[in-house]
Amino acid sequence: MLLVIDVGNTNIVFGVYKGDVLIHDWRISSNKGRSSDEYGLLFYQILAHRNIRPFDIDAVIISSVVPNLMHTLPNMVYKYFNKEPIVVEAGIKTGLNIRYDNPKEVGADRIVNAVAALKNYGGPCIIIDIGTAITFCVVTKQKDYLGGLIIPGIGISAEALFTRTSKLPKIEIIEPEEIIGKTTVSSMQAGLYYGFSTMIDGIIGKILDELKCDRKEVNIIATGGFSGLLLGESKYNIIVDRYLTLDGLRIIYEMNL
């Protein structure tokens, strides 16, 4: 069994693969204040709920965009699973040609998503990760990672409206019934939903223009917590793959055996 762990700013998503099949997956909150022992006991309890014991795990791979946890979690893996985890960082085999000005700046999550998208769907492709931040990545058929965009996410924007204004309330992010809101809450929900969904389509269009590609020539893959919500009305054929990052970790692990 392979334990794959993706550490994001809001959540840690992890899963267990048996061969190339994801048999279980979980999501817990990212907490920079937790110790390796606290994480160890948490992982132990969650896995035990599915009758998976630490010695059932043969290997572990981790990607993270949270520097504060990049000592804590590998130390947890070593202490509680008796394994030296593979960490997605500079120097690891990915099969990508990173065309960033400074390849070390590319977030591990973006690399992992690109590897999975290219392997599972083929290039050229646009990968959209709709989480705490919204990232767009572009990869060619020749496995060139060209770069992309990083945008504040819909959750950050909703929180900013609440914390940075005097009268706007904290709201649930949902698809509104109509674009013209009749209350403050429905107006905020419409602004966030249609603002972000329209922005995503607009950016896809501009990327396609810059690539000089027809939309039928490019695979568009989305993942992340809000991907199912924001892409329902897109004019593009977008593949929503909620397990893209976990699968990318499994593929990178196999590349580095």
Coordinates of N, CA and C in Angstrom, one line a residue:
M1 N 0.8 -1.2 0.0 CA 0.0 0.0 0.0 C 0.9 1.3 0.0
L2 N 0.4 2.2 -0.7 CA 1.1 3.5 -0.8 C 0.3 4.6 -0.2
L3 N 0.8 5.3 0.8 CA 0.2 6.5 1.4 C 0.6 7.7 0.7
V4 N -0.3 8.5 0.1 CA 0.0 9.7 -0.6 C -0.6 10.9 0.2
I5 N 0.2 11.9 0.4 CA -0.3 13.1 1.3 C 0.0 14.4 0.5
D6 N -1.1 15.1 0.3 CA -1.0 16.5 -0.3 C -1.4 17.5 0.7
V7 N -0.4 18.4 1.1 CA -0.6 19.4 2.1 C -0.9 20.7 1.5
G8 N -2.1 21.2 1.7 CA -2.6 22.5 1.2 C -2.7 23.5 2.3
N9 N -3.0 24.7 1.9 CA -3.1 25.8 2.9 C -4.3 25.6 3.8
T10 N -5.3 25.1 3.3 CA -6.6 24.9 4.1 C -6.7 23.5 4.6
N11 N -6.5 22.5 3.7 CA -6.7 21.1 4.0 C -5.5 20.2 3.7
I12 N -5.3 19.1 4.4 CA -4.4 18.0 4.0 C -5.3 16.9 3.5
V13 N -5.1 16.6 2.2 CA -5.8 15.5 1.6 C -4.8 14.3 1.4
F14 N -5.3 13.2 1.9 CA -4.4 12.0 1.8 C -5.2 10.8 1.4
G15 N -4.5 9.8 0.9 CA -5.2 8.6 0.5 C -4.3 7.4 0.5
V16 N -4.9 6.2 0.3 CA -4.1 5.0 0.3 C -4.4 4.3 -1.1
Y17 N -3.3 4.0 -1.8 CA -3.4 3.2 -3.0 C -3.0 1.8 -2.8
K18 N -3.7 0.9 -3.5 CA -3.3 -0.5 -3.6 C -3.0 -0.8 -5.0
G19 N -1.8 -0.8 -5.4 CA -1.5 -0.8 -6.9 C -1.8 0.6 -7.4
D20 N -2.6 0.6 -8.5 CA -3.0 1.9 -9.0 C -4.4 2.3 -8.7
V21 N -5.0 1.6 -7.7 CA -6.4 1.8 -7.3 C -6.4 2.6 -5.9
L22 N -7.1 3.7 -5.9 CA -7.2 4.5 -4.7 C -8.3 3.8 -3.9
I23 N -8.0 3.2 -2.7 CA -9.0 2.5 -2.0 C -9.7 3.3 -0.9
H24 N -9.0 4.3 -0.4 CA -9.6 5.2 0.6 C -8.9 6.6 0.5
D25 N -9.7 7.6 0.8 CA -9.1 9.0 0.8 C -9.8 9.8 1.9
W26 N -9.1 10.8 2.5 CA -9.6 11.6 3.6 C -9.1 13.0 3.4
R27 N -9.8 13.9 4.1 CA -9.5 15.3 4.1 C -9.5 15.8 5.6
I28 N -8.4 16.4 6.0 CA -8.4 17.0 7.4 C -7.9 18.5 7.2
S29 N -8.1 19.3 8.2 CA -7.7 20.7 8.1 C -6.2 20.8 8.3
S30 N -5.5 21.7 7.6 CA -4.1 22.0 7.8 C -4.0 22.8 9.1
N31 N -3.2 22.3 10.0 CA -2.9 23.1 11.2 C -1.4 23.1 11.5
K32 N -0.9 24.3 11.3 CA 0.6 24.5 11.4 C 1.0 24.3 12.8
G33 N 0.1 24.4 13.8 CA 0.5 24.3 15.2 C 0.6 22.9 15.7
R34 N 0.1 21.9 15.0 CA 0.1 20.5 15.4 C 1.5 20.0 15.4
S35 N 1.9 19.2 16.3 CA 3.2 18.5 16.3 C 3.2 17.3 15.5
S36 N 4.3 16.7 15.3 CA 4.4 15.4 14.5 C 3.7 14.3 15.3
D37 N 3.7 14.3 16.6 CA 3.0 13.3 17.4 C 1.5 13.5 17.2
E38 N 1.0 14.7 17.2 CA -0.4 14.9 17.1 C -0.9 14.4 15.7
Y39 N -0.1 14.8 14.7 CA -0.4 14.3 13.3 C -0.3 12.8 13.3
G40 N 0.7 12.2 13.9 CA 0.9 10.8 13.9 C -0.3 10.0 14.5
L41 N -0.8 10.5 15.6 CA -2.0 9.9 16.2 C -3.2 10.1 15.4
L42 N -3.4 11.2 14.8 CA -4.5 11.5 13.9 C -4.6 10.6 12.7
F43 N -3.4 10.5 12.1 CA -3.3 9.6 10.9 C -3.6 8.1 11.4
Y44 N -3.0 7.8 12.5 CA -3.1 6.4 13.0 C -4.6 6.1 13.2
Q45 N -5.4 7.0 13.8 CA -6.8 6.7 14.1 C -7.6 6.7 12.9
I46 N -7.3 7.6 11.9 CA -8.1 7.6 10.7 C -7.9 6.3 9.9
L47 N -6.6 5.9 9.7 CA -6.3 4.7 9.0 C -6.9 3.4 9.7
A48 N -6.8 3.4 11.1 CA -7.3 2.3 11.8 C -8.8 2.1 11.6
H49 N -9.5 3.2 11.4 CA -11.0 3.2 11.1 C -11.3 2.3 9.9
R50 N -10.3 2.2 9.0 CA -10.5 1.4 7.8 C -9.6 0.1 7.9
N51 N -9.2 -0.2 9.1 CA -8.5 -1.4 9.4 C -7.1 -1.4 8.6
I52 N -6.5 -0.3 8.5 CA -5.2 -0.1 7.9 C -4.2 0.2 9.1
R53 N -3.2 -0.7 9.3 CA -2.2 -0.5 10.3 C -1.0 0.1 9.7
P54 N -0.2 0.8 10.6 CA 1.1 1.4 10.0 C 2.0 0.5 9.3
F55 N 2.1 -0.8 9.7 CA 3.0 -1.7 9.0 C 2.4 -2.2 7.7
D56 N 1.1 -1.9 7.4 CA 0.5 -2.2 6.1 C 1.0 -1.2 5.0
I57 N 1.5 -0.1 5.4 CA 1.9 0.9 4.5 C 3.3 0.6 4.1
D58 N 3.5 0.5 2.7 CA 4.8 0.1 2.2 C 5.7 1.3 1.9
A59 N 5.1 2.4 1.5 CA 5.8 3.6 1.1 C 4.9 4.9 1.3
V60 N 5.5 6.0 1.4 CA 4.8 7.3 1.5 C 5.4 8.4 0.6
I61 N 4.6 9.2 0.0 CA 5.0 10.3 -0.8 C 4.2 11.5 -0.3
I62 N 4.9 12.7 -0.2 CA 4.3 13.9 0.3 C 4.6 15.1 -0.7
S63 N 3.5 15.9 -0.9 CA 3.7 17.2 -1.6 C 3.1 18.2 -0.6
S64 N 3.7 19.4 -0.6 CA 3.3 20.5 0.3 C 3.5 21.8 -0.2
V65 N 2.6 22.8 0.1 CA 2.8 24.2 -0.2 C 2.8 24.9 1.1
V66 N 3.0 24.2 2.2 CA 3.0 24.8 3.6 C 4.4 24.5 4.2
P67 N 5.3 25.5 4.1 CA 6.7 25.2 4.5 C 6.8 24.8 6.0
N68 N 5.9 25.3 6.8 CA 5.9 25.0 8.3 C 5.7 23.5 8.6
L69 N 5.0 22.8 7.6 CA 4.7 21.4 7.9 C 5.7 20.5 7.2
M70 N 6.7 21.0 6.5 CA 7.6 20.2 5.7 C 8.7 19.6 6.6
H71 N 8.7 19.9 7.8 CA 9.5 19.1 8.8 C 8.6 18.2 9.6
T72 N 7.5 18.7 10.0 CA 6.5 18.0 10.9 C 6.1 16.7 10.3
L73 N 5.6 16.8 9.0 CA 4.9 15.6 8.4 C 6.0 14.5 8.0
P74 N 7.1 14.8 7.4 CA 8.1 13.8 7.2 C 8.6 13.1 8.5
N75 N 8.7 13.9 9.5 CA 9.1 13.4 10.8 C 8.0 12.5 11.4
M76 N 6.8 12.8 11.2 CA 5.7 12.0 11.6 C 5.7 10.7 10.9
V77 N 5.9 10.7 9.5 CA 6.0 9.5 8.7 C 7.1 8.5 9.2
Y78 N 8.2 9.1 9.5 CA 9.4 8.3 9.9 C 9.1 7.7 11.3
K79 N 8.5 8.5 12.2 CA 8.3 8.0 13.6 C 7.1 7.0 13.7
Y80 N 6.0 7.2 12.9 CA 4.8 6.4 13.1 C 4.7 5.3 12.1
F81 N 5.3 5.5 10.9 CA 5.2 4.5 9.8 C 6.6 3.8 9.6
N82 N 7.6 4.3 10.2 CA 8.9 3.7 10.0 C 9.4 3.7 8.6
K83 N 9.0 4.8 7.9 CA 9.4 5.0 6.5 C 10.0 6.3 6.2
E84 N 10.9 6.4 5.2 CA 11.5 7.6 4.8 C 10.7 8.1 3.6
P85 N 9.9 9.1 3.8 CA 8.9 9.5 2.7 C 9.7 10.2 1.5
I86 N 9.1 10.0 0.3 CA 9.6 10.7 -0.8 C 8.9 12.1 -0.7
V87 N 9.6 13.2 -0.9 CA 9.0 14.5 -0.9 C 9.1 15.1 -2.3
V88 N 8.0 15.7 -2.8 CA 8.1 16.3 -4.1 C 8.8 17.7 -4.0
E89 N 10.0 17.7 -4.5 CA 10.8 19.0 -4.4 C 11.7 19.0 -5.6
A90 N 12.5 20.0 -5.7 CA 13.5 20.1 -6.8 C 14.4 18.9 -6.8
G91 N 14.6 18.3 -8.0 CA 15.5 17.2 -8.2 C 14.7 15.9 -8.3
I92 N 13.4 15.8 -8.0 CA 12.7 14.6 -8.1 C 12.3 14.4 -9.6
K93 N 12.2 13.2 -10.0 CA 11.8 12.9 -11.4 C 10.3 13.1 -11.6
T94 N 9.9 13.9 -12.6 CA 8.5 14.2 -12.9 C 8.2 13.9 -14.3
G95 N 9.2 13.9 -15.2 CA 9.0 13.7 -16.6 C 8.6 15.0 -17.3
L96 N 8.6 16.1 -16.5 CA 8.3 17.4 -17.1 C 9.5 18.2 -17.4
N97 N 9.4 19.1 -18.5 CA 10.5 20.1 -18.7 C 9.9 21.4 -18.2
I98 N 10.5 21.8 -17.1 CA 9.9 23.1 -16.4 C 10.5 24.3 -17.1
R99 N 9.6 25.1 -17.8 CA 10.0 26.2 -18.5 C 9.9 27.5 -17.7
Y100 N 9.7 27.4 -16.4 CA 9.6 28.6 -15.5 C 11.0 29.2 -15.5
D101 N 11.1 30.6 -15.3 CA 12.4 31.2 -15.2 C 13.2 30.6 -14.1
N102 N 12.5 30.4 -13.0 CA 13.2 29.7 -11.9 C 12.4 28.4 -11.5
P103 N 12.7 27.3 -12.0 CA 11.9 26.1 -11.8 C 11.6 25.8 -10.3
K104 N 12.5 26.2 -9.4 CA 12.3 25.9 -8.0 C 11.1 26.7 -7.4
E105 N 10.6 27.7 -8.1 CA 9.5 28.5 -7.6 C 8.2 27.8 -7.9
V106 N 8.1 26.8 -8.7 CA 6.8 26.2 -9.0 C 6.3 25.3 -7.9
G107 N 5.1 25.6 -7.4 CA 4.6 24.9 -6.3 C 4.5 23.4 -6.5
A108 N 4.7 22.6 -5.5 CA 4.7 21.1 -5.7 C 3.3 20.6 -6.1
D109 N 2.2 21.3 -5.6 CA 0.9 20.9 -6.1 C 0.7 21.1 -7.5
R110 N 1.3 22.1 -8.1 CA 1.1 22.4 -9.5 C 1.8 21.4 -10.4
I111 N 3.0 21.0 -9.9 CA 3.8 20.0 -10.6 C 3.0 18.6 -10.6
V112 N 2.5 18.3 -9.4 CA 1.8 17.0 -9.2 C 0.6 16.9 -10.1
N113 N -0.2 18.0 -10.1 CA -1.4 18.1 -11.0 C -1.0 17.9 -12.5
A114 N 0.1 18.6 -12.9 CA 0.5 18.6 -14.3 C 0.9 17.2 -14.7
V115 N 1.6 16.5 -13.8 CA 2.0 15.1 -14.1 C 0.8 14.2 -14.3
A116 N -0.1 14.3 -13.4 CA -1.3 13.5 -13.5 C -2.2 13.8 -14.8
A117 N -2.3 15.1 -15.0 CA -3.1 15.5 -16.2 C -2.5 15.0 -17.5
L118 N -1.2 15.1 -17.6 CA -0.5 14.7 -18.8 C -0.6 13.2 -19.0
K119 N -0.4 12.5 -17.9 CA -0.4 11.0 -18.0 C -1.8 10.5 -18.3
N120 N -2.8 11.0 -17.6 CA -4.1 10.5 -17.7 C -5.0 11.0 -18.8
Y121 N -4.7 12.2 -19.3 CA -5.5 12.9 -20.3 C -4.8 13.3 -21.6
G122 N -3.5 13.5 -21.5 CA -2.7 13.9 -22.6 C -2.6 15.4 -22.8
G123 N -1.6 15.8 -23.5 CA -1.4 17.2 -23.8 C -1.7 17.6 -25.2
P124 N -1.8 18.9 -25.5 CA -1.6 20.0 -24.5 C -2.8 20.0 -23.6
C125 N -2.5 20.5 -22.4 CA -3.6 20.6 -21.4 C -3.5 21.9 -20.5
I126 N -4.7 22.3 -20.1 CA -4.8 23.3 -19.1 C -5.3 22.7 -17.8
I127 N -4.6 22.9 -16.7 CA -5.0 22.4 -15.4 C -5.4 23.5 -14.5
I128 N -6.6 23.4 -13.9 CA -7.1 24.4 -13.0 C -7.4 23.8 -11.7
D129 N -6.7 24.3 -10.7 CA -6.9 23.8 -9.3 C -7.6 24.9 -8.5
I130 N -8.9 24.6 -8.1 CA -9.7 25.6 -7.5 C -9.8 25.4 -6.0
G131 N -8.8 25.9 -5.3 CA -8.8 25.7 -3.8 C -8.7 27.0 -3.1
T132 N -7.8 27.1 -2.1 CA -7.6 28.3 -1.4 C -7.1 29.4 -2.3
A133 N -6.2 29.0 -3.2 CA -5.9 29.9 -4.4 C -6.4 29.1 -5.6
I134 N -6.6 29.8 -6.7 CA -6.9 29.2 -8.0 C -5.7 29.3 -8.9
T135 N -5.2 28.1 -9.3 CA -4.0 28.1 -10.2 C -4.4 27.5 -11.5
F136 N -3.8 28.1 -12.5 CA -3.9 27.6 -13.9 C -2.5 27.2 -14.3
C137 N -2.3 26.0 -14.9 CA -1.1 25.5 -15.4 C -1.3 25.1 -16.8
V138 N -0.2 25.3 -17.6 CA -0.3 24.9 -19.1 C 0.9 24.0 -19.4
V139 N 0.5 22.8 -20.0 CA 1.5 21.8 -20.3 C 1.3 21.4 -21.8
T140 N 2.4 21.3 -22.5 CA 2.3 21.0 -24.0 C 2.4 19.5 -24.1
K141 N 2.1 19.0 -25.4 CA 2.2 17.6 -25.7 C 3.6 17.1 -25.5
Q142 N 4.6 18.0 -25.7 CA 6.0 17.6 -25.5 C 6.4 17.6 -24.1
K143 N 5.5 17.7 -23.1 CA 5.8 17.6 -21.7 C 6.5 18.9 -21.2
D144 N 6.3 20.0 -21.9 CA 6.9 21.3 -21.4 C 5.9 21.9 -20.5
Y145 N 6.3 22.2 -19.3 CA 5.4 22.9 -18.3 C 5.7 24.4 -18.6
L146 N 4.7 25.1 -19.1 CA 5.0 26.5 -19.6 C 4.8 27.5 -18.5
G147 N 4.0 27.2 -17.4 CA 3.7 28.2 -16.4 C 2.2 28.3 -16.3
G148 N 1.8 29.5 -15.8 CA 0.3 29.7 -15.7 C 0.0 30.9 -14.9
L149 N -1.1 30.8 -14.1 CA -1.6 32.0 -13.3 C -1.9 31.5 -11.9
I150 N -1.8 32.5 -10.9 CA -2.2 32.2 -9.5 C -3.1 33.4 -9.1
I151 N -4.3 33.0 -8.6 CA -5.3 34.0 -8.3 C -5.9 33.7 -6.9
P152 N -6.2 34.7 -6.1 CA -6.9 34.5 -4.8 C -8.2 33.7 -5.1
G153 N -8.4 32.7 -4.2 CA -9.6 31.8 -4.4 C -10.9 32.5 -3.9
I154 N -12.0 31.8 -4.2 CA -13.3 32.3 -3.9 C -13.5 32.4 -2.4
G155 N -12.9 31.4 -1.7 CA -13.0 31.5 -0.2 C -12.3 32.7 0.4
I156 N -11.1 33.0 -0.1 CA -10.4 34.1 0.3 C -11.2 35.4 0.1
S157 N -11.8 35.5 -1.1 CA -12.5 36.7 -1.5 C -13.8 36.8 -0.6
A158 N -14.5 35.7 -0.3 CA -15.6 35.8 0.5 C -15.2 36.3 1.9
E159 N -14.1 35.7 2.4 CA -13.6 36.1 3.8 C -13.2 37.6 3.8
A160 N -12.6 38.1 2.7 CA -12.2 39.5 2.6 C -13.4 40.4 2.6
L161 N -14.5 40.0 2.0 CA -15.7 40.9 2.0 C -16.2 41.0 3.4
F162 N -16.2 39.9 4.2 CA -16.7 39.9 5.5 C -15.8 40.7 6.5
T163 N -14.4 40.5 6.4 CA -13.5 41.1 7.3 C -13.1 42.5 7.0
R164 N -13.2 42.9 5.7 CA -12.7 44.2 5.3 C -13.8 45.2 5.1
T165 N -15.1 44.8 5.4 CA -16.2 45.8 5.2 C -16.9 45.8 6.6
S166 N -17.7 46.9 6.8 CA -18.3 47.0 8.1 C -19.7 46.3 8.2
K167 N -20.4 46.2 7.0 CA -21.8 45.7 7.1 C -22.0 44.4 6.4
L168 N -21.0 43.9 5.5 CA -21.3 42.7 4.8 C -21.1 41.5 5.7
P169 N -22.0 40.5 5.6 CA -22.0 39.4 6.5 C -21.1 38.2 6.0
K170 N -20.8 37.3 6.8 CA -20.2 36.0 6.4 C -21.2 35.2 5.7
I171 N -20.9 34.6 4.5 CA -21.9 33.9 3.8 C -21.5 32.5 3.4
E172 N -22.5 31.7 3.0 CA -22.2 30.4 2.4 C -22.0 30.6 0.9
I173 N -21.0 29.9 0.4 CA -20.7 30.0 -1.0 C -21.5 29.0 -1.8
I174 N -22.5 29.4 -2.5 CA -23.4 28.5 -3.2 C -23.7 29.1 -4.6
E175 N -24.3 28.2 -5.5 CA -24.8 28.7 -6.7 C -26.1 29.4 -6.5
P176 N -26.2 30.7 -6.9 CA -27.4 31.5 -6.6 C -28.5 31.1 -7.6
E177 N -29.8 31.4 -7.3 CA -30.9 31.1 -8.2 C -30.9 32.1 -9.4
E178 N -30.4 33.3 -9.2 CA -30.4 34.3 -10.2 C -29.2 35.2 -10.1
I179 N -28.8 35.8 -11.1 CA -27.6 36.7 -11.1 C -27.9 38.0 -10.4
I180 N -29.2 38.5 -10.5 CA -29.5 39.8 -9.9 C -30.0 39.5 -8.5
G181 N -29.2 39.7 -7.5 CA -29.5 39.4 -6.1 C -30.5 40.4 -5.5
K182 N -31.4 39.9 -4.7 CA -32.5 40.8 -4.1 C -32.2 41.1 -2.7
T183 N -31.2 40.5 -2.1 CA -30.7 40.7 -0.7 C -29.2 40.9 -0.7
T184 N -28.7 41.4 0.4 CA -27.2 41.5 0.5 C -26.6 40.2 0.3
V185 N -27.1 39.1 1.0 CA -26.5 37.8 1.0 C -26.5 37.3 -0.5
S186 N -27.7 37.3 -1.1 CA -27.8 36.8 -2.5 C -27.0 37.6 -3.5
S187 N -26.9 38.9 -3.2 CA -26.0 39.7 -4.1 C -24.5 39.3 -4.0
M188 N -24.1 39.0 -2.7 CA -22.7 38.6 -2.5 C -22.5 37.2 -3.2
Q189 N -23.5 36.3 -3.0 CA -23.3 35.0 -3.5 C -23.3 35.0 -5.0
A190 N -24.1 35.8 -5.6 CA -24.1 36.0 -7.1 C -22.8 36.6 -7.6
G191 N -22.3 37.6 -6.9 CA -21.1 38.2 -7.3 C -19.9 37.3 -7.2
L192 N -19.8 36.5 -6.2 CA -18.7 35.5 -6.1 C -18.9 34.4 -7.1
Y193 N -20.1 33.8 -7.2 CA -20.3 32.7 -8.1 C -20.0 33.1 -9.6
Y194 N -20.8 34.1 -10.0 CA -20.7 34.5 -11.4 C -19.4 35.2 -11.7
G195 N -18.8 35.9 -10.7 CA -17.6 36.6 -10.9 C -16.4 35.6 -11.2
F196 N -16.4 34.5 -10.4 CA -15.3 33.6 -10.5 C -15.5 32.6 -11.7
S197 N -16.8 32.2 -11.9 CA -17.0 31.2 -13.0 C -16.8 31.9 -14.3
T198 N -17.2 33.2 -14.4 CA -16.9 34.0 -15.7 C -15.4 34.2 -15.9
M199 N -14.8 34.5 -14.8 CA -13.3 34.8 -14.8 C -12.6 33.5 -15.3
I200 N -13.0 32.4 -14.8 CA -12.3 31.1 -15.2 C -12.5 30.9 -16.7
D201 N -13.7 31.1 -17.2 CA -13.9 30.9 -18.7 C -13.1 31.9 -19.5
G202 N -13.0 33.2 -19.0 CA -12.3 34.2 -19.7 C -10.8 33.9 -19.7
I203 N -10.2 33.4 -18.7 CA -8.8 33.1 -18.6 C -8.5 31.9 -19.6
I204 N -9.4 30.9 -19.5 CA -9.2 29.8 -20.5 C -9.1 30.3 -21.9
G205 N -10.0 31.2 -22.3 CA -10.1 31.7 -23.6 C -8.8 32.5 -24.0
K206 N -8.3 33.2 -23.0 CA -7.0 34.0 -23.3 C -5.8 33.1 -23.4
I207 N -5.8 32.0 -22.6 CA -4.7 31.0 -22.7 C -4.8 30.3 -24.1
L208 N -6.0 29.9 -24.5 CA -6.1 29.3 -25.8 C -5.6 30.3 -26.9
D209 N -6.0 31.5 -26.8 CA -5.5 32.5 -27.8 C -4.0 32.6 -27.8
E210 N -3.4 32.7 -26.6 CA -1.9 32.8 -26.6 C -1.2 31.5 -27.1
L211 N -1.8 30.4 -26.9 CA -1.3 29.1 -27.4 C -1.6 29.0 -28.9
K212 N -2.5 29.8 -29.4 CA -3.0 29.7 -30.8 C -3.5 28.3 -31.1
C213 N -4.4 27.8 -30.1 CA -5.0 26.5 -30.2 C -6.5 26.6 -30.3
D214 N -7.1 25.7 -31.0 CA -8.6 25.6 -30.9 C -8.9 24.9 -29.6
R215 N -10.1 25.2 -29.1 CA -10.5 24.6 -27.8 C -10.6 23.1 -27.9
K216 N -10.9 22.5 -29.1 CA -11.0 21.1 -29.2 C -9.6 20.4 -29.2
E217 N -8.5 21.1 -29.3 CA -7.2 20.6 -29.3 C -6.6 20.4 -28.0
V218 N -7.2 21.1 -27.0 CA -6.6 21.2 -25.6 C -7.5 20.5 -24.6
N219 N -6.9 19.6 -23.8 CA -7.7 19.0 -22.7 C -7.7 20.0 -21.5
I220 N -8.8 20.2 -20.9 CA -8.9 21.1 -19.8 C -9.4 20.3 -18.6
I221 N -8.6 20.3 -17.5 CA -8.8 19.4 -16.4 C -8.9 20.3 -15.1
A222 N -9.9 20.1 -14.3 CA -10.0 20.9 -13.1 C -10.1 20.0 -11.9
T223 N -9.5 20.5 -10.8 CA -9.6 19.8 -9.5 C -9.7 20.8 -8.4
G224 N -9.8 20.3 -7.1 CA -9.9 21.3 -6.0 C -11.3 21.3 -5.5
G225 N -11.4 21.8 -4.3 CA -12.7 21.8 -3.5 C -13.9 22.5 -4.2
F226 N -13.6 23.6 -4.9 CA -14.7 24.3 -5.5 C -14.9 24.1 -7.0
S227 N -14.2 23.1 -7.5 CA -14.3 22.8 -9.0 C -15.7 22.4 -9.4
G228 N -16.3 21.5 -8.6 CA -17.6 21.1 -8.9 C -18.7 22.2 -8.9
L229 N -18.5 23.2 -8.1 CA -19.4 24.3 -7.9 C -19.3 25.3 -9.1
L230 N -18.1 25.7 -9.4 CA -17.9 26.8 -10.3 C -17.9 26.5 -11.8
L231 N -17.8 25.3 -12.2 CA -17.6 25.0 -13.6 C -18.9 24.4 -14.3
G232 N -20.0 24.4 -13.6 CA -21.2 23.8 -14.1 C -21.8 24.6 -15.4
E233 N -21.5 25.9 -15.5 CA -22.0 26.6 -16.6 C -20.9 27.0 -17.6
S234 N -19.8 26.4 -17.5 CA -18.7 26.8 -18.4 C -19.0 26.4 -19.8
K235 N -18.6 27.3 -20.7 CA -18.8 27.0 -22.2 C -17.8 26.0 -22.7
Y236 N -16.8 25.6 -21.9 CA -15.8 24.7 -22.3 C -16.1 23.3 -21.7
N237 N -15.5 22.3 -22.4 CA -15.7 20.9 -21.9 C -14.6 20.7 -20.9
I238 N -14.9 20.8 -19.6 CA -13.9 20.7 -18.6 C -14.1 19.4 -17.9
I239 N -13.0 18.6 -17.7 CA -13.0 17.4 -17.0 C -12.7 17.7 -15.5
V240 N -13.7 17.4 -14.6 CA -13.5 17.6 -13.2 C -13.0 16.3 -12.6
D241 N -11.7 16.3 -12.1 CA -11.1 15.1 -11.5 C -10.7 15.5 -10.1
R242 N -11.5 15.1 -9.1 CA -11.2 15.4 -7.7 C -10.0 14.7 -7.1
Y243 N -9.6 13.6 -7.8 CA -8.4 12.9 -7.3 C -7.2 13.1 -8.1
L244 N -7.1 14.2 -8.9 CA -6.0 14.5 -9.8 C -4.7 14.5 -9.0
T245 N -4.7 15.3 -7.9 CA -3.5 15.5 -7.1 C -3.0 14.2 -6.5
L246 N -3.9 13.4 -5.9 CA -3.5 12.2 -5.3 C -2.9 11.2 -6.4
D247 N -3.6 11.2 -7.5 CA -3.1 10.3 -8.6 C -1.7 10.8 -9.1
G248 N -1.5 12.1 -9.1 CA -0.2 12.6 -9.5 C 0.9 12.2 -8.6
L249 N 0.6 12.1 -7.3 CA 1.6 11.7 -6.3 C 1.9 10.2 -6.5
R250 N 0.9 9.4 -6.8 CA 1.2 8.0 -7.1 C 2.0 7.8 -8.4
I251 N 1.8 8.6 -9.4 CA 2.5 8.5 -10.6 C 4.0 8.9 -10.4
I252 N 4.2 10.0 -9.6 CA 5.6 10.4 -9.3 C 6.3 9.4 -8.5
Y253 N 5.6 8.8 -7.5 CA 6.2 7.8 -6.7 C 6.7 6.7 -7.6
E254 N 5.9 6.2 -8.6 CA 6.3 5.1 -9.5 C 7.5 5.5 -10.4
M255 N 7.6 6.8 -10.7 CA 8.7 7.3 -11.5 C 10.0 7.2 -10.7
N256 N 9.9 7.3 -9.4 CA 11.1 7.5 -8.6 C 11.5 6.2 -7.8
L257 N 10.9 5.1 -8.2 CA 11.3 3.8 -7.6 C 12.7 3.4 -7.9

